[in-house]
Short mmCIF file of C-alpha atoms in Angstrom, two decimals:
data_model
loop_
_atom_site.label_atom_id
_atom_site.label_comp_id
_atom_site.label_asym_id
_atom_site.label_seq_id
_atom_site.Cartn_x
_atom_site.Cartn_y
_atom_site.Cartn_z
CA MET R 1 162.85 85.09 -162.52
CA ALA R 2 164.36 88.47 -163.40
CA GLU R 3 163.60 91.34 -161.06
CA ALA R 4 162.08 93.23 -163.98
CA ALA R 5 159.28 90.66 -164.30
CA LEU R 6 158.18 90.78 -160.65
CA ALA R 7 154.87 92.44 -159.91
CA ASP R 8 154.91 95.56 -157.76
CA VAL R 9 151.28 95.63 -156.57
CA LEU R 10 148.61 92.96 -156.16
CA VAL R 11 145.07 94.34 -156.37
CA LEU R 12 142.60 91.87 -154.88
CA PHE R 13 139.03 92.49 -156.03
CA GLY R 14 136.34 90.88 -153.89
CA ALA R 15 138.64 91.06 -150.88
CA THR R 16 135.80 90.71 -148.37
CA GLY R 17 134.38 87.61 -150.08
CA ASP R 18 134.65 83.97 -149.09
CA LEU R 19 137.45 82.98 -151.50
CA ALA R 20 139.67 85.90 -150.56
CA GLN R 21 139.14 85.43 -146.84
CA ARG R 22 139.55 81.64 -146.73
CA MET R 23 142.25 81.12 -149.34
CA LEU R 24 143.87 84.17 -150.88
CA LEU R 25 144.73 86.34 -147.89
CA PRO R 26 146.15 83.39 -145.89
CA SER R 27 148.16 82.35 -148.97
CA ILE R 28 149.66 85.81 -149.32
CA TYR R 29 150.51 85.90 -145.61
CA PHE R 30 152.24 82.49 -145.77
CA LEU R 31 154.24 83.56 -148.82
CA ASP R 32 155.32 86.62 -146.85
CA ALA R 33 156.23 84.42 -143.87
CA ASP R 34 158.46 82.29 -146.12
CA GLY R 35 160.20 85.34 -147.54
CA LEU R 36 158.89 84.65 -151.04
CA LEU R 37 157.21 87.98 -151.73
CA PRO R 38 159.20 90.80 -153.34
CA ASP R 39 160.07 93.39 -150.71
CA ARG R 40 158.39 96.15 -152.71
CA LEU R 41 155.17 94.27 -153.45
CA ARG R 42 152.09 96.02 -152.09
CA LEU R 43 148.67 94.46 -151.53
CA VAL R 44 145.64 96.61 -152.30
CA ALA R 45 142.45 94.91 -151.16
CA THR R 46 139.22 96.24 -152.61
CA ALA R 47 135.50 95.55 -152.47
CA ARG R 48 132.29 97.57 -152.53
CA THR R 49 131.99 97.37 -148.73
CA GLU R 50 132.84 100.63 -147.00
CA MET R 51 135.31 100.02 -144.19
CA SER R 52 138.55 101.44 -142.89
CA ARG R 53 141.95 99.90 -143.54
CA GLU R 54 142.19 99.05 -139.86
CA ALA R 55 138.83 97.26 -139.86
CA PHE R 56 139.84 95.22 -142.90
CA LEU R 57 143.15 94.24 -141.31
CA ASP R 58 141.38 93.21 -138.10
CA ALA R 59 139.09 90.91 -140.07
CA ALA R 60 142.01 89.58 -142.14
CA ARG R 61 144.04 88.83 -139.02
CA LYS R 62 141.25 86.69 -137.59
CA THR R 63 140.89 84.79 -140.87
CA ILE R 64 144.62 84.19 -141.25
CA ALA R 65 145.04 83.23 -137.60
CA ALA R 66 142.29 80.63 -137.96
CA ARG R 67 144.06 79.17 -141.00
CA ALA R 68 147.45 79.12 -139.24
CA ALA R 69 146.09 77.42 -136.10
CA PRO R 70 147.24 75.73 -133.96
CA ASP R 71 150.37 77.80 -134.57
CA PRO R 72 150.12 81.48 -133.58
CA LEU R 73 150.74 84.27 -136.05
CA ASP R 74 154.31 85.48 -136.23
CA GLU R 75 154.00 89.09 -135.08
CA LYS R 76 157.02 90.18 -137.10
CA VAL R 77 155.53 88.67 -140.25
CA TRP R 78 152.10 90.11 -139.50
CA LYS R 79 153.54 93.57 -139.11
CA ARG R 80 155.31 93.25 -142.47
CA PHE R 81 152.11 91.92 -144.08
CA ALA R 82 150.01 94.73 -142.58
CA ASN R 83 152.48 97.41 -143.65
CA ARG R 84 152.27 96.31 -147.28
CA THR R 85 148.43 96.10 -147.22
CA ASP R 86 145.85 98.77 -147.98
CA TYR R 87 142.06 98.63 -148.32
CA VAL R 88 140.06 100.74 -150.75
CA ALA R 89 136.29 100.64 -151.22
CA ALA R 90 135.52 100.82 -154.94
CA ASN R 91 132.92 99.87 -157.54
CA ALA R 92 135.04 97.74 -159.83
CA ALA R 93 132.47 97.58 -162.62
CA GLU R 94 132.47 101.33 -163.35
CA PRO R 95 135.44 103.46 -164.54
CA ASP R 96 134.43 106.31 -162.23
CA GLY R 97 134.18 103.87 -159.35
CA LEU R 98 137.85 102.96 -159.73
CA ALA R 99 139.11 106.47 -159.01
CA PRO R 100 139.93 105.70 -155.34
CA LEU R 101 141.73 102.55 -156.45
CA ARG R 102 143.71 104.46 -159.05
CA ALA R 103 145.14 106.65 -156.33
CA SER R 104 146.15 103.66 -154.21
CA VAL R 105 147.80 101.80 -157.10
CA GLY R 106 149.80 104.93 -157.85
CA GLU R 107 152.65 104.60 -160.34
CA ALA R 108 152.93 100.83 -160.19
CA ARG R 109 154.17 99.50 -163.55
CA ARG R 110 153.36 95.82 -163.14
CA PRO R 111 150.09 95.52 -161.21
CA ILE R 112 148.23 92.24 -160.83
CA PHE R 113 144.44 92.44 -160.82
CA TYR R 114 142.99 89.35 -159.14
CA LEU R 115 139.25 89.08 -159.85
CA ALA R 116 137.76 87.05 -156.99
CA LEU R 117 134.38 88.04 -158.39
CA SER R 118 131.48 86.55 -160.30
CA PRO R 119 132.56 85.72 -163.88
CA SER R 120 129.62 87.83 -165.09
CA LEU R 121 131.63 90.88 -163.98
CA TYR R 122 134.91 90.00 -165.70
CA GLY R 123 134.19 91.91 -168.91
CA ARG R 124 132.89 95.03 -167.17
CA VAL R 125 135.81 95.14 -164.75
CA CYS R 126 138.34 94.81 -167.58
CA ARG R 127 136.68 97.63 -169.51
CA ALA R 128 136.68 99.78 -166.37
CA LEU R 129 140.38 99.06 -165.78
CA GLU R 130 141.14 100.06 -169.36
CA LEU R 131 139.11 103.28 -169.27
CA SER R 132 140.57 104.27 -165.90
CA GLY R 133 144.12 103.86 -167.22
CA LEU R 134 145.00 101.00 -164.86
CA ALA R 135 145.42 98.29 -167.52
CA GLY R 136 148.92 99.26 -168.60
CA PRO R 137 151.11 97.23 -170.97
CA GLU R 138 152.69 95.19 -168.14
CA ALA R 139 149.54 94.67 -166.05
CA ARG R 140 148.38 91.10 -165.41
CA ILE R 141 144.91 89.80 -164.66
CA VAL R 142 143.88 86.65 -162.79
CA LEU R 143 140.51 85.01 -163.50
CA GLU R 144 138.79 82.43 -161.33
CA LYS R 145 136.71 79.61 -162.78
CA PRO R 146 134.15 79.11 -164.13
CA ILE R 147 134.81 81.23 -167.20
CA GLY R 148 131.36 81.08 -168.73
CA ARG R 149 128.62 78.47 -168.58
CA ASP R 150 129.15 77.07 -172.05
CA MET R 151 131.28 77.61 -175.16
CA ALA R 152 129.38 80.71 -176.29
CA SER R 153 129.51 82.54 -172.96
CA SER R 154 133.14 81.50 -172.41
CA ARG R 155 134.13 82.93 -175.78
CA ALA R 156 132.29 86.15 -175.02
CA ILE R 157 134.09 86.59 -171.67
CA ASN R 158 137.49 85.64 -173.09
CA SER R 159 137.05 88.01 -176.02
CA THR R 160 136.17 90.95 -173.78
CA VAL R 161 139.08 90.26 -171.44
CA GLY R 162 141.37 89.69 -174.44
CA ASP R 163 140.47 93.09 -175.88
CA VAL R 164 142.12 94.65 -172.83
CA PHE R 165 144.84 92.17 -171.84
CA SER R 166 147.04 90.14 -174.19
CA GLU R 167 146.92 86.36 -173.71
CA ASP R 168 150.36 86.23 -172.08
CA ARG R 169 149.06 88.56 -169.34
CA ILE R 170 145.88 86.57 -168.58
CA PHE R 171 146.20 83.98 -165.80
CA ARG R 172 143.19 81.64 -165.60
CA ILE R 173 143.35 79.77 -162.31
CA ASP R 174 142.41 76.18 -161.63
CA HIS R 175 143.58 75.76 -158.05
CA TYR R 176 143.98 71.99 -158.49
CA LEU R 177 147.05 72.74 -160.61
CA GLY R 178 148.68 74.35 -157.59
CA LYS R 179 148.48 71.19 -155.51
CA GLU R 180 151.82 69.59 -154.68
CA THR R 181 150.72 66.14 -155.76
CA VAL R 182 149.42 67.32 -159.14
CA GLN R 183 152.80 68.85 -159.88
CA ASN R 184 154.44 65.70 -158.55
CA LEU R 185 152.52 63.72 -161.17
CA MET R 186 154.55 65.50 -163.85
CA ALA R 187 157.76 64.76 -161.98
CA LEU R 188 156.75 61.11 -161.62
CA ARG R 189 155.97 60.71 -165.31
CA PHE R 190 158.74 62.73 -166.90
CA GLY R 191 161.52 62.44 -164.32
CA ASN R 192 161.65 58.65 -164.15
CA ILE R 193 162.68 56.41 -167.03
CA PHE R 194 160.69 53.40 -165.83
CA PHE R 195 157.24 55.06 -165.73
CA GLU R 196 156.90 56.73 -169.11
CA PRO R 197 157.45 53.55 -171.23
CA LEU R 198 154.56 51.95 -169.31
CA TRP R 199 152.27 54.99 -169.61
CA ASN R 200 150.06 53.79 -172.46
CA ASN R 201 147.29 51.44 -173.54
CA GLN R 202 149.65 48.47 -173.69
CA THR R 203 150.09 48.31 -169.92
CA ILE R 204 147.37 50.54 -168.40
CA ASP R 205 143.93 48.93 -168.26
CA HIS R 206 141.96 52.05 -167.28
CA VAL R 207 142.12 55.28 -165.28
CA GLN R 208 139.67 56.49 -162.61
CA ILE R 209 139.35 60.10 -161.49
CA THR R 210 137.13 60.76 -158.48
CA VAL R 211 136.22 64.10 -156.92
CA ALA R 212 133.87 63.34 -154.03
CA GLU R 213 132.44 65.85 -151.57
CA THR R 214 130.43 65.23 -148.42
CA GLU R 215 128.96 68.74 -148.36
CA GLY R 216 125.66 69.61 -149.96
CA VAL R 217 124.91 72.63 -152.08
CA GLY R 218 123.07 74.51 -149.34
CA GLU R 219 122.79 78.25 -149.87
CA ARG R 220 124.86 78.05 -153.05
CA TRP R 221 121.92 76.55 -154.92
CA PRO R 222 121.34 79.61 -157.19
CA TYR R 223 124.84 79.13 -158.63
CA TYR R 224 124.64 75.34 -158.64
CA ASP R 225 121.23 75.28 -160.25
CA GLU R 226 122.73 77.11 -163.21
CA TYR R 227 125.89 75.01 -163.52
CA GLY R 228 125.43 71.57 -161.96
CA ALA R 229 128.21 69.06 -161.37
CA LEU R 230 129.08 68.72 -165.06
CA ARG R 231 129.85 72.39 -165.58
CA ASP R 232 131.11 73.09 -162.06
CA MET R 233 133.59 70.21 -161.73
CA VAL R 234 134.06 68.20 -164.93
CA GLN R 235 134.73 71.12 -167.29
CA ASN R 236 137.67 72.43 -165.31
CA HIS R 237 139.11 70.38 -162.41
CA MET R 238 138.48 66.90 -163.76
CA LEU R 239 139.46 67.58 -167.36
CA GLN R 240 142.66 69.27 -166.16
CA LEU R 241 143.57 66.16 -164.16
CA LEU R 242 142.72 63.96 -167.14
CA CYS R 243 144.96 66.06 -169.38
CA LEU R 244 147.92 65.81 -167.03
CA VAL R 245 147.59 62.02 -166.92
CA ALA R 246 147.02 61.59 -170.65
CA MET R 247 149.17 64.26 -172.34
CA GLU R 248 152.27 63.49 -174.39
CA PRO R 249 155.66 64.49 -172.93
CA PRO R 250 156.20 68.21 -173.61
CA SER R 251 159.53 69.33 -175.02
CA ASP R 252 160.13 71.40 -171.88
CA LEU R 253 158.20 73.05 -169.05
CA ALA R 254 157.68 76.32 -170.90
CA PRO R 255 154.05 77.46 -170.61
CA ASP R 256 153.05 76.87 -174.21
CA SER R 257 154.86 73.52 -174.40
CA VAL R 258 152.80 72.06 -171.54
CA ARG R 259 149.52 73.71 -172.45
CA THR R 260 149.74 72.72 -176.10
CA GLU R 261 150.01 69.06 -175.10
CA LYS R 262 146.94 69.42 -172.88
CA VAL R 263 144.98 70.93 -175.75
CA LYS R 264 145.90 67.94 -177.92
CA VAL R 265 144.27 65.66 -175.34
CA LEU R 266 141.10 67.76 -175.30
CA LYS R 267 140.96 67.61 -179.09
CA SER R 268 141.23 63.82 -178.90
CA LEU R 269 138.30 63.28 -176.52
CA ARG R 270 135.68 61.24 -178.32
CA PRO R 271 132.52 63.38 -178.61
CA PHE R 272 129.37 62.22 -176.86
CA THR R 273 126.34 61.23 -178.91
CA ARG R 274 122.75 60.56 -177.93
CA ALA R 275 123.59 56.84 -177.66
CA ASP R 276 126.54 57.63 -175.38
CA ALA R 277 124.25 59.39 -172.92
CA ALA R 278 122.65 56.13 -171.83
CA MET R 279 125.70 53.88 -172.09
CA ASN R 280 128.56 56.11 -170.97
CA SER R 281 127.13 58.67 -168.57
CA VAL R 282 125.11 58.90 -165.37
CA ARG R 283 123.37 61.94 -163.93
CA GLY R 284 122.30 62.01 -160.31
CA GLN R 285 120.74 64.27 -157.70
CA TYR R 286 120.90 63.61 -153.97
CA VAL R 287 117.83 63.02 -151.87
CA ALA R 288 117.66 62.92 -148.08
CA GLY R 289 120.08 60.60 -146.36
CA VAL R 290 122.79 60.31 -143.72
CA VAL R 291 126.30 61.77 -144.08
CA GLY R 292 128.81 61.53 -141.26
CA GLY R 293 126.14 60.29 -138.89
CA GLN R 294 123.91 63.31 -139.54
CA THR R 295 120.59 63.31 -141.37
CA VAL R 296 120.71 65.76 -144.28
CA ALA R 297 118.07 67.17 -146.61
CA SER R 298 117.64 66.60 -150.33
CA TYR R 299 118.82 69.06 -152.97
CA GLU R 300 115.24 69.92 -153.84
CA THR R 301 114.54 70.74 -150.18
CA GLU R 302 117.57 73.05 -150.09
CA ARG R 303 116.43 74.69 -153.31
CA GLY R 304 112.80 74.90 -152.26
CA GLU R 305 111.28 73.39 -155.41
CA PRO R 306 111.85 70.59 -157.93
CA SER R 307 114.93 70.84 -160.15
CA ASP R 308 116.65 68.76 -162.82
CA THR R 309 120.14 69.91 -161.76
CA ASP R 310 122.80 67.21 -161.60
CA THR R 311 124.68 66.99 -158.28
CA PHE R 312 126.45 63.79 -159.39
CA VAL R 313 128.03 62.86 -162.72
CA ALA R 314 129.83 59.71 -163.83
CA LEU R 315 131.31 59.40 -167.31
CA ARG R 316 133.26 56.96 -169.42
CA VAL R 317 135.68 59.02 -171.49
CA ASP R 318 137.61 57.64 -174.44
CA ILE R 319 140.67 59.31 -175.94
CA ALA R 320 141.05 58.75 -179.67
CA ASN R 321 144.81 58.66 -180.13
CA TRP R 322 147.53 56.01 -180.39
CA ARG R 323 148.63 56.20 -176.75
CA TRP R 324 145.20 55.69 -175.21
CA ALA R 325 142.98 53.93 -177.77
CA GLY R 326 141.05 51.22 -175.94
CA THR R 327 141.96 52.46 -172.45
CA PRO R 328 138.91 54.15 -170.90
CA PHE R 329 138.98 56.97 -168.38
CA PHE R 330 136.18 56.83 -165.80
CA LEU R 331 135.22 60.12 -164.13
CA ARG R 332 132.85 60.60 -161.21
CA THR R 333 132.08 63.60 -159.04
CA GLY R 334 129.28 64.48 -156.70
CA LYS R 335 127.92 66.22 -153.64
CA ARG R 336 126.78 64.41 -150.48
CA LEU R 337 128.96 61.35 -151.06
CA PRO R 338 130.26 59.18 -148.19
CA GLU R 339 133.69 60.79 -147.96
CA ARG R 340 135.68 63.75 -149.16
CA ARG R 341 138.18 62.49 -151.70
CA THR R 342 140.00 63.67 -154.79
CA GLN R 343 141.92 60.80 -156.34
CA ILE R 344 143.44 59.51 -159.56
CA ALA R 345 143.71 55.70 -159.73
CA ILE R 346 145.75 54.29 -162.61
CA GLN R 347 144.98 50.60 -162.96
CA PHE R 348 147.61 48.53 -164.75
CA LYS R 349 146.78 45.35 -166.63
CA ALA R 350 147.25 41.91 -165.11
CA VAL R 351 150.47 40.03 -165.79
CA PRO R 352 150.17 38.23 -169.17
CA HIS R 353 150.82 34.82 -167.59
CA SER R 354 150.75 33.78 -163.97
CA ILE R 355 153.36 31.28 -162.77
CA PHE R 356 151.53 30.95 -159.44
CA ASP R 357 148.88 28.41 -158.56
CA GLY R 358 146.65 27.53 -155.66
CA ALA R 359 146.03 30.24 -153.10
CA ALA R 360 148.75 32.45 -154.60
CA GLN R 361 146.83 32.53 -157.89
CA ALA R 362 143.85 34.03 -156.05
CA ASP R 363 146.11 36.50 -154.22
CA LEU R 364 147.48 37.95 -157.45
CA THR R 365 146.11 41.40 -158.27
CA PRO R 366 147.24 43.93 -160.92
CA ASN R 367 149.43 46.86 -159.97
CA ARG R 368 147.80 50.19 -159.29
CA LEU R 369 149.15 53.73 -158.96
CA VAL R 370 146.95 55.85 -156.69
CA ILE R 371 147.38 59.62 -156.54
CA ASP R 372 145.52 61.27 -153.65
CA LEU R 373 144.98 65.02 -153.79
CA GLN R 374 142.65 65.50 -150.82
CA PRO R 375 142.03 65.29 -147.96
CA ASP R 376 145.63 64.06 -147.75
CA GLU R 377 148.17 64.31 -150.56
CA ASP R 378 150.10 61.16 -151.38
CA ILE R 379 151.19 58.93 -154.25
CA GLU R 380 151.00 55.20 -153.65
CA LEU R 381 152.09 52.31 -155.86
CA ILE R 382 150.44 48.95 -155.16
CA LEU R 383 152.91 46.11 -155.81
CA MET R 384 152.70 42.36 -155.33
CA ASN R 385 154.92 40.88 -152.65
CA LYS R 386 155.40 37.53 -150.97
CA ALA R 387 153.36 37.30 -147.80
CA PRO R 388 155.73 36.76 -144.86
CA GLY R 389 155.72 33.47 -142.99
CA LEU R 390 154.92 29.86 -143.85
CA SER R 391 151.72 28.28 -145.11
CA GLN R 392 150.75 24.75 -146.07
CA GLY R 393 149.51 26.02 -149.39
CA GLY R 394 152.98 27.07 -150.44
CA LEU R 395 153.88 30.56 -151.57
CA ARG R 396 151.31 33.24 -150.73
CA LEU R 397 151.17 36.76 -152.14
CA GLN R 398 149.99 40.06 -150.76
CA SER R 399 149.64 43.55 -152.14
CA LEU R 400 152.16 46.03 -150.75
CA PRO R 401 151.40 49.76 -150.83
CA LEU R 402 154.56 51.74 -151.46
CA SER R 403 154.33 55.47 -150.78
CA LEU R 404 156.12 57.53 -153.42
CA SER R 405 155.48 60.84 -151.70
CA LEU R 406 157.67 62.38 -149.02
CA LEU R 407 154.86 64.60 -147.78
CA HIS R 408 153.78 62.15 -145.08
CA THR R 409 157.26 62.22 -143.53
CA TYR R 410 157.03 65.94 -142.81
CA SER R 411 154.37 65.96 -140.16
CA GLY R 412 156.28 67.11 -137.12
CA PRO R 413 156.17 70.44 -135.28
CA GLY R 414 156.03 73.43 -137.61
CA PHE R 415 154.95 71.41 -140.63
CA ARG R 416 152.17 73.01 -142.66
CA ARG R 417 150.54 71.74 -145.81
CA ARG R 418 150.61 74.54 -148.31
CA ILE R 419 147.45 76.03 -149.75
CA ALA R 420 147.38 75.36 -153.50
CA TYR R 421 146.89 79.08 -154.13
CA GLU R 422 150.31 79.84 -152.67
CA ARG R 423 152.08 78.20 -155.62
CA LEU R 424 149.79 79.92 -158.12
CA LEU R 425 149.99 83.37 -156.55
CA LEU R 426 153.77 83.15 -156.47
CA ASP R 427 153.79 82.21 -160.16
CA VAL R 428 151.56 85.14 -161.06
CA ILE R 429 153.84 87.50 -159.16
CA CYS R 430 156.81 86.11 -161.09
CA GLY R 431 154.98 86.06 -164.43
CA ALA R 432 155.22 82.25 -164.80
CA SER R 433 152.11 80.85 -166.55
CA THR R 434 152.81 77.10 -166.96
CA LEU R 435 150.28 76.11 -164.28
CA PHE R 436 147.54 78.33 -165.68
CA VAL R 437 144.95 77.58 -168.34
CA ARG R 438 145.21 78.98 -171.85
CA ARG R 439 142.15 80.31 -173.68
CA ASP R 440 141.98 77.46 -176.18
CA GLU R 441 142.14 74.95 -173.30
CA VAL R 442 139.08 76.51 -171.71
CA GLU R 443 137.16 76.62 -174.96
CA ARG R 444 138.07 73.07 -176.03
CA ALA R 445 136.92 71.80 -172.63
CA TRP R 446 133.64 73.68 -172.98
CA GLU R 447 133.16 72.32 -176.49
CA TRP R 448 133.38 68.74 -175.22
CA VAL R 449 131.24 69.38 -172.12
CA ASP R 450 128.60 71.12 -174.24
CA GLY R 451 128.46 67.91 -176.28
CA VAL R 452 127.82 65.85 -173.15
CA ALA R 453 125.08 68.26 -172.04
CA ALA R 454 123.52 68.18 -175.53
CA SER R 455 123.46 64.36 -175.49
CA TRP R 456 121.54 64.52 -172.21
CA THR R 457 119.06 66.97 -173.66
CA ASP R 458 118.60 64.97 -176.87
CA SER R 459 117.94 61.77 -174.92
CA ARG R 460 115.83 63.54 -172.27
CA MET R 461 118.09 62.12 -169.59
CA ALA R 462 116.94 63.26 -166.15
CA PRO R 463 119.05 62.96 -162.98
CA LYS R 464 118.54 59.72 -161.06
CA PRO R 465 118.01 60.05 -157.29
CA TYR R 466 120.65 58.80 -154.89
CA ALA R 467 120.61 58.82 -151.11
CA ALA R 468 122.94 61.32 -149.48
CA GLY R 469 125.84 59.33 -148.02
CA SER R 470 125.91 56.83 -150.89
CA TRP R 471 128.26 56.64 -153.89
CA GLY R 472 125.64 57.89 -156.32
CA PRO R 473 122.92 56.22 -158.38
CA ALA R 474 123.10 52.52 -159.12
CA GLY R 475 123.80 53.39 -162.74
CA ALA R 476 127.24 54.69 -161.72
CA PHE R 477 128.25 51.17 -160.76
CA ALA R 478 126.73 49.67 -163.90
CA LEU R 479 128.65 52.24 -165.98
CA ILE R 480 132.01 50.76 -165.00
CA GLU R 481 130.92 47.19 -164.27
CA ARG R 482 129.60 46.57 -167.79
CA SER R 483 133.23 46.78 -168.91
CA GLY R 484 134.29 44.21 -166.30
CA ARG R 485 135.81 46.79 -163.95
CA ALA R 486 134.89 48.33 -160.59
CA TRP R 487 135.35 51.65 -158.82
CA TYR R 488 138.36 51.83 -156.52
CA ASP R 489 136.86 52.52 -153.06
#
């Protein structure tokens, strides 16, 4: 990336909030430690909280040290990080409130404004940046999800932001796209001649995408009660993963080449109807149960009153194009599930004719490609192999997991799994937008999700209870089993 495109100041709004403290500040520190930040880049942290620069740095040091543990902070790196960092208390939603920030930004030509704030403030902050003279022609803005609650609110936010910043200067983050294994999926598909010819409905039976969390909603219930699992997880994270699996090969890795192919997938998603609500979707809400050996409360207990919010969603998604016609995608996500897992399982079809008999016939299982994103990142290909040794029944088979990821080999001293935000922050600094979400992607995703929500409303489909620590309502199993398949657990 040319020096002229590098940002010269990163302004972090909401710098005292949870996202900034847990993810963003440690990511910036680690980029500094790896020598990946421009020497002249300054960090201006801002929030409404009144505190001194020294107090902010003390708090940031504790947060970053906790993330770096068990390794200690490198004092030389910390000094460099601290020297480039300032803290300014400001009211980001008012032009007059940005006056202190204006002085700290100074004459920076290419500032980045990272809004680690509620999406309801995006429009007001952008207007304030414009009126205060901070939104110059080379300024960039970073928006966190969710951008809106539905198509209408998303369009309103995007329009307001777009009135101030051109589309090429808007970076909409989905942190899943910064994960090493997600990027490795593109390398696997498009860097290997033997995968892409098999990547279609002729050889792939179905695809499963699971995002499971053991945590409950807890004190976040005001947000969750407004969004639910469908809007919180499916609209962004899960549809992004689906698009990366299902998209056509782009002509290159230029931002618009990749994002245009993802939009084509979103346009091809078969819309949900009232009939689909019962057959192809499941809504759930957790009740009291046991997770990790601990008794936990129901969602309604956490909220304090009854609610029809979905904390679990399972969907059968069909893509109406030549590559994927007849190959379903099964999505499930939920809170208070038995384990924390984000996984893509690509199930291949069985061999067209088995030459094996006897016990070997029963051993034979179809190939499967399993992409794990969390808690551990790995890519595993399940192959059939002869079982070693002798048996009276003749040849026996066994499935052999073959790891396609090198990540597990780098686990010695000094190894650190990168935070997904590191990749994305570095790209923003360099002005590279391939791993960010374009406006029409966001709005197409909302259009489809709004259709799912409308089908639930039309059919008066209420969430089914499921015990915390289980894999969701019984209907989630029926959803996939009625097609002769099963969840990969």
